[in-house]
Coordinates of C-alpha atoms in Angstrom, one line a residue:
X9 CA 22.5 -12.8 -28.7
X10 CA 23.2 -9.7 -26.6
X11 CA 23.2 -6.1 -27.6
X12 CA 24.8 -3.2 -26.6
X13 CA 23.9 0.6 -27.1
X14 CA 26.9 3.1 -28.2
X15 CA 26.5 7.0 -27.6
X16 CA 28.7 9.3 -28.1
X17 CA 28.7 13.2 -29.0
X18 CA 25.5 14.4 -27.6
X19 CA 27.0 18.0 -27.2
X20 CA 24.2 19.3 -25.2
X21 CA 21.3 18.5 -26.9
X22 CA 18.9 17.1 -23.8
X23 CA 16.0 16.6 -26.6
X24 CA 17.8 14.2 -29.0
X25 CA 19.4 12.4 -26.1
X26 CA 16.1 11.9 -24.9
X27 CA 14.3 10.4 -27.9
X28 CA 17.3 8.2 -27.9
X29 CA 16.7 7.0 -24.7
X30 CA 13.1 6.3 -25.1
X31 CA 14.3 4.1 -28.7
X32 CA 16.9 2.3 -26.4
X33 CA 14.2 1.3 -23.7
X34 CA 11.8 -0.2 -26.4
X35 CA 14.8 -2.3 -27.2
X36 CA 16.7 -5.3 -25.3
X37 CA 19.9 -3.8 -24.8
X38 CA 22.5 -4.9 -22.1
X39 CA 24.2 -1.8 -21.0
X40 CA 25.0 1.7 -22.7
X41 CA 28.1 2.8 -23.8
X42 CA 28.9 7.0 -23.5
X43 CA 31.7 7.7 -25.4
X44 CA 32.1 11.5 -24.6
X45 CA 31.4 14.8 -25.6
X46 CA 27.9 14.8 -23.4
X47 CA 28.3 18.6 -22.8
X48 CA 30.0 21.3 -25.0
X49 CA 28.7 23.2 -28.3
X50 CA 24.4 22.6 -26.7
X51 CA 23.3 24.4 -24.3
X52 CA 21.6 21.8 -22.1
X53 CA 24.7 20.6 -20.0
X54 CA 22.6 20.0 -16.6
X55 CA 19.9 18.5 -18.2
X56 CA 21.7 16.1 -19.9
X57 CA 24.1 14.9 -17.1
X58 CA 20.7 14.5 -15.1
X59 CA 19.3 12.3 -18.0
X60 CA 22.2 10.3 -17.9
X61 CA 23.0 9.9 -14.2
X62 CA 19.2 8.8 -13.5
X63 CA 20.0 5.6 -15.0
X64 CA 22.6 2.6 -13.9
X65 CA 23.3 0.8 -16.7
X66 CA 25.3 3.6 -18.6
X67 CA 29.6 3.5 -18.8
X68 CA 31.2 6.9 -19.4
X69 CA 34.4 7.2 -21.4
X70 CA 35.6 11.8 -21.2
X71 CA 35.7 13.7 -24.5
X72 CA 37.5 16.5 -25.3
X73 CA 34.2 19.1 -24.3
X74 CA 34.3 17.9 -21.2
X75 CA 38.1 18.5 -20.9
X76 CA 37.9 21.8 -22.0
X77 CA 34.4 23.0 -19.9
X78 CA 36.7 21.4 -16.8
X79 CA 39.4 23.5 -17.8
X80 CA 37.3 26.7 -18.0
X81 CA 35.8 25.8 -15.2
X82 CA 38.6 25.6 -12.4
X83 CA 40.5 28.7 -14.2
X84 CA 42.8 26.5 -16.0
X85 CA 44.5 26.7 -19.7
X86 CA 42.2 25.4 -22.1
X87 CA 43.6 22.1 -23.9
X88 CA 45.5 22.1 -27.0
X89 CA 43.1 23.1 -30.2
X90 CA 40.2 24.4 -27.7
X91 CA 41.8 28.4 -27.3
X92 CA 39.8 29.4 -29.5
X93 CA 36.2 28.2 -27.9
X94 CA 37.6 29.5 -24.6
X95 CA 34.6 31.9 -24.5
X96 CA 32.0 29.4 -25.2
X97 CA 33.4 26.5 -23.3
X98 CA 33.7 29.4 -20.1
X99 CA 29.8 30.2 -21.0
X100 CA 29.1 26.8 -20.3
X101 CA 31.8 26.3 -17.0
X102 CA 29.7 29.1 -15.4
X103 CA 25.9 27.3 -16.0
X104 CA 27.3 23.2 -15.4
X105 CA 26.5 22.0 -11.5
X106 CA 29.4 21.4 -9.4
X107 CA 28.6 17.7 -9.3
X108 CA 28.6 17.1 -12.7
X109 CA 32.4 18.6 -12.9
X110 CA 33.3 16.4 -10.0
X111 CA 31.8 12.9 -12.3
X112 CA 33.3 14.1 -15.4
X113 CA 36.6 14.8 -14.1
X114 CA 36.8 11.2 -12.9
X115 CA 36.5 9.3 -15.8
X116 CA 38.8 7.3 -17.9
X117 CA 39.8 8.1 -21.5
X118 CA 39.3 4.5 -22.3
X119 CA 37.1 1.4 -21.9
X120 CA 37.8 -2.0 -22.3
X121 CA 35.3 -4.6 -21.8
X122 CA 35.0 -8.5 -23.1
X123 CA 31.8 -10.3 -23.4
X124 CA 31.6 -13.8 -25.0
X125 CA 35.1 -13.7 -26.0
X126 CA 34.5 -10.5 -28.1
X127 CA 36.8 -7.8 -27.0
X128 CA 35.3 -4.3 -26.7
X129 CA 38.1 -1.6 -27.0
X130 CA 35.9 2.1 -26.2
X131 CA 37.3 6.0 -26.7
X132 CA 36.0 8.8 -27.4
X133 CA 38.5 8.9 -30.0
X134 CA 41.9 7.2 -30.8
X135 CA 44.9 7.7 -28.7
X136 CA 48.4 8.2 -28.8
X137 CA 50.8 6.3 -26.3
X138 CA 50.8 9.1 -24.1
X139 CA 46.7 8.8 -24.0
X140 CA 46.1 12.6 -25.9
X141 CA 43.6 12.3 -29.0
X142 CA 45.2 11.9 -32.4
X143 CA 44.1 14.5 -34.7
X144 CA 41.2 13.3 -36.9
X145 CA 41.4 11.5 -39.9
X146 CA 39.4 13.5 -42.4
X147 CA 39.8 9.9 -45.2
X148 CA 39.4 7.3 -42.2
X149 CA 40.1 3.3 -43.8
X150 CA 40.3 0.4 -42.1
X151 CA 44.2 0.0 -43.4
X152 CA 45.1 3.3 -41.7
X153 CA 43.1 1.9 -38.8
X154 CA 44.6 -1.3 -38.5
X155 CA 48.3 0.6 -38.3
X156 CA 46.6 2.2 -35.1
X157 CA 45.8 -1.0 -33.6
X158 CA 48.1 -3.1 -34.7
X159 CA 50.0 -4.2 -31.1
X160 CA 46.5 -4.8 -29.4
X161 CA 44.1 -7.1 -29.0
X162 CA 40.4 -6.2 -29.8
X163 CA 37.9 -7.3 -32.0
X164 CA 35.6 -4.2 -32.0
X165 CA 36.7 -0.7 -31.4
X166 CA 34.1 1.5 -30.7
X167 CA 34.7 5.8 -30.8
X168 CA 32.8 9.1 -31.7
X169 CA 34.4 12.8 -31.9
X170 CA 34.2 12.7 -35.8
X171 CA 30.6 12.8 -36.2
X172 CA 30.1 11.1 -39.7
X173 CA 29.4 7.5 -39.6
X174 CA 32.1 4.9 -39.4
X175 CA 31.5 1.4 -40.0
X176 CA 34.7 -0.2 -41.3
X177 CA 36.2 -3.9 -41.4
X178 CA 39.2 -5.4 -41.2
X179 CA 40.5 -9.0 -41.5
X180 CA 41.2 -8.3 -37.6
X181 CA 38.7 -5.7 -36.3
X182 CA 35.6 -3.9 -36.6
X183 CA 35.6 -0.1 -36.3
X184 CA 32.5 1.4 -35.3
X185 CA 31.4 5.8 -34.9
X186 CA 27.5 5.7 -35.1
X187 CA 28.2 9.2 -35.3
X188 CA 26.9 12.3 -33.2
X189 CA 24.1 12.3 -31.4
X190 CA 23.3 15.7 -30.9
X191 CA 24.7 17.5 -33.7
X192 CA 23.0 16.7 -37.4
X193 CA 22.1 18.6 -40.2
X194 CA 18.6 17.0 -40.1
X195 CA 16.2 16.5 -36.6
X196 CA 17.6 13.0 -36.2
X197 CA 19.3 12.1 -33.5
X198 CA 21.9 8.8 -34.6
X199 CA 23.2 5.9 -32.1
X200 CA 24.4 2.5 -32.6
X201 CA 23.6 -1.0 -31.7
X202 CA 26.9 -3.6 -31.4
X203 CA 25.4 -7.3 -31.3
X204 CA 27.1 -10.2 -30.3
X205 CA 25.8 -13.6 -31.0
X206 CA 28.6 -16.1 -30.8
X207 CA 31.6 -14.9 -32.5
X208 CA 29.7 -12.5 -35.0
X209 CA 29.9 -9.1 -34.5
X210 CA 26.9 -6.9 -36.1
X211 CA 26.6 -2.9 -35.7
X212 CA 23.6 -1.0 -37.0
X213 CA 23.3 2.9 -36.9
X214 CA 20.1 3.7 -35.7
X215 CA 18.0 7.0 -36.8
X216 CA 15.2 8.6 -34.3
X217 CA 13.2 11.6 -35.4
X218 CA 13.1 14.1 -32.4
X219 CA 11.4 17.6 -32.4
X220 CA 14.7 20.3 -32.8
X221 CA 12.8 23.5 -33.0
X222 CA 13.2 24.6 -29.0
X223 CA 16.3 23.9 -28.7
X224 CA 17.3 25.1 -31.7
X225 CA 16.0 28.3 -31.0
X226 CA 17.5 28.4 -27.6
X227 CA 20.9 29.5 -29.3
X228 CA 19.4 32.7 -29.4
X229 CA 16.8 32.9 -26.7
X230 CA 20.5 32.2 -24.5
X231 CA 22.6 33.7 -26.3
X232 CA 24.9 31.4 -26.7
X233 CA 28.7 32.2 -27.9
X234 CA 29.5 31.6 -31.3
X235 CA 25.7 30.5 -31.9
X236 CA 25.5 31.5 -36.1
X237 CA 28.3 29.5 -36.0
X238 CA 27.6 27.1 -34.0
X239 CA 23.9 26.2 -35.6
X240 CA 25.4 26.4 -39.5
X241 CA 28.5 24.4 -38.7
X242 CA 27.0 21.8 -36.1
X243 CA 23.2 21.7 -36.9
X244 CA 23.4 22.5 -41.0
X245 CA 21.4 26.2 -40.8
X246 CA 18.3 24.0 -39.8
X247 CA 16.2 28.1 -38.5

């Protein structure tokens, strides 16, 4: 059996990633899937892209964050949908590291990967034919799923930007969002596990207690944009 670790969302939240981390290495895990959205809404941009660079056994699919905090960052439009957290998404352009915009604006929308015969189809969320994010489904099924993926051939899509849980399955595939990393309601930071043993495919969400109150309360010690936002929207009102 082999098992594989899926990220995705940690928003800058350098404390939650890193209790994941810890939870991952006390596990056999092959190799860690990213699915976006490292940086963007958290304040801890740098320290997260450190946490995750430091290791080589991490893939890296782009989110839409990172897309916009590129955008800010050479001067550019913001993408469609992001006008509106121009300010916050410039906030963080002007505090990320010049390398970390050169690794995040090389990497793909997509991953796909085969192990065992199983077929590993990775986004940070579904795409169009002209590779832009679809609009999330707020009633996700694995019917209107199916009609997504109905001309390719995968067993197991894996994806994040919606940050509820997803486990659905079809007669064809499995559909897997642990959900967001960084971003809760409670001091849990949520990842996934995909394992493969033969031709079974089994996902688990997994749950890790972390200590929120620091970072948290750097919102305000920053002054982050759109923090009281931010904090009730993203991180349920927790101070």
């Amino acid at each position: 059996m082999k098992s594989y670790a899926i990220i995705t969302d940690i928003h800058g939240n350098s404390p939650a990633l890193k209790a994941v981390l810890e939870d991952i290495d006390s596990k056999e895990i092959e190799q860690i899937f990213c699915l976006g959205d490292m940086i963007g809404i958290g304040p801890d941009s740098n320290t997260v892209m450190e946490l995750l660079l430091q290791r080589n056994n991490i893939s890296f699919v782009i989110g839409n964050h990172e897309i916009a905090v590129i955008a800010a960052y050479k001067g550019e439009l913001p993408p469609k949908g992001h006008e509106d957290e121009r300010v916050h998404h410039k906030w963080l352009a002007d505090r990320i590291e010049e390398r970390y915009i050169d690794f995040l604006k090389k990497l793909p929308k997509r991953i796909v990967y085969e192990d065992s015969g199983i077929k590993f189809y990775l986004a940070h969320y579904h795409l169009n034919s002209m590779g832009d994010y679809l609009p999330i489904e707020k009633n996700p099924t694995s019917e209107k799923l199916d009609e997504l993926y109905s001309n390719l051939d995968y067993d197991i899509v894996c994806f994040g930007h919606h940050h509820i849980v997803h486990q659905f399955k079809s007669d064809k595939i499995n559909y897997f969002n642990p959900g967001s990393l960084g971003c809760y309601h409670k001091p849990i930071a949520r990842y996934g596990i995909v394992r493969i043993n033969n031709n079974s495919i089994e996902e688990e969400v997994i749950e890790v207690p972390y200590n929120n109150v620091s970072f948290l309360k750097s919102y305000e010690d920053l002054k982050v944009p759109d923090r009281e936002f931010i904090l009730k929207i993203f991180h349920g009102a927790q101070i």
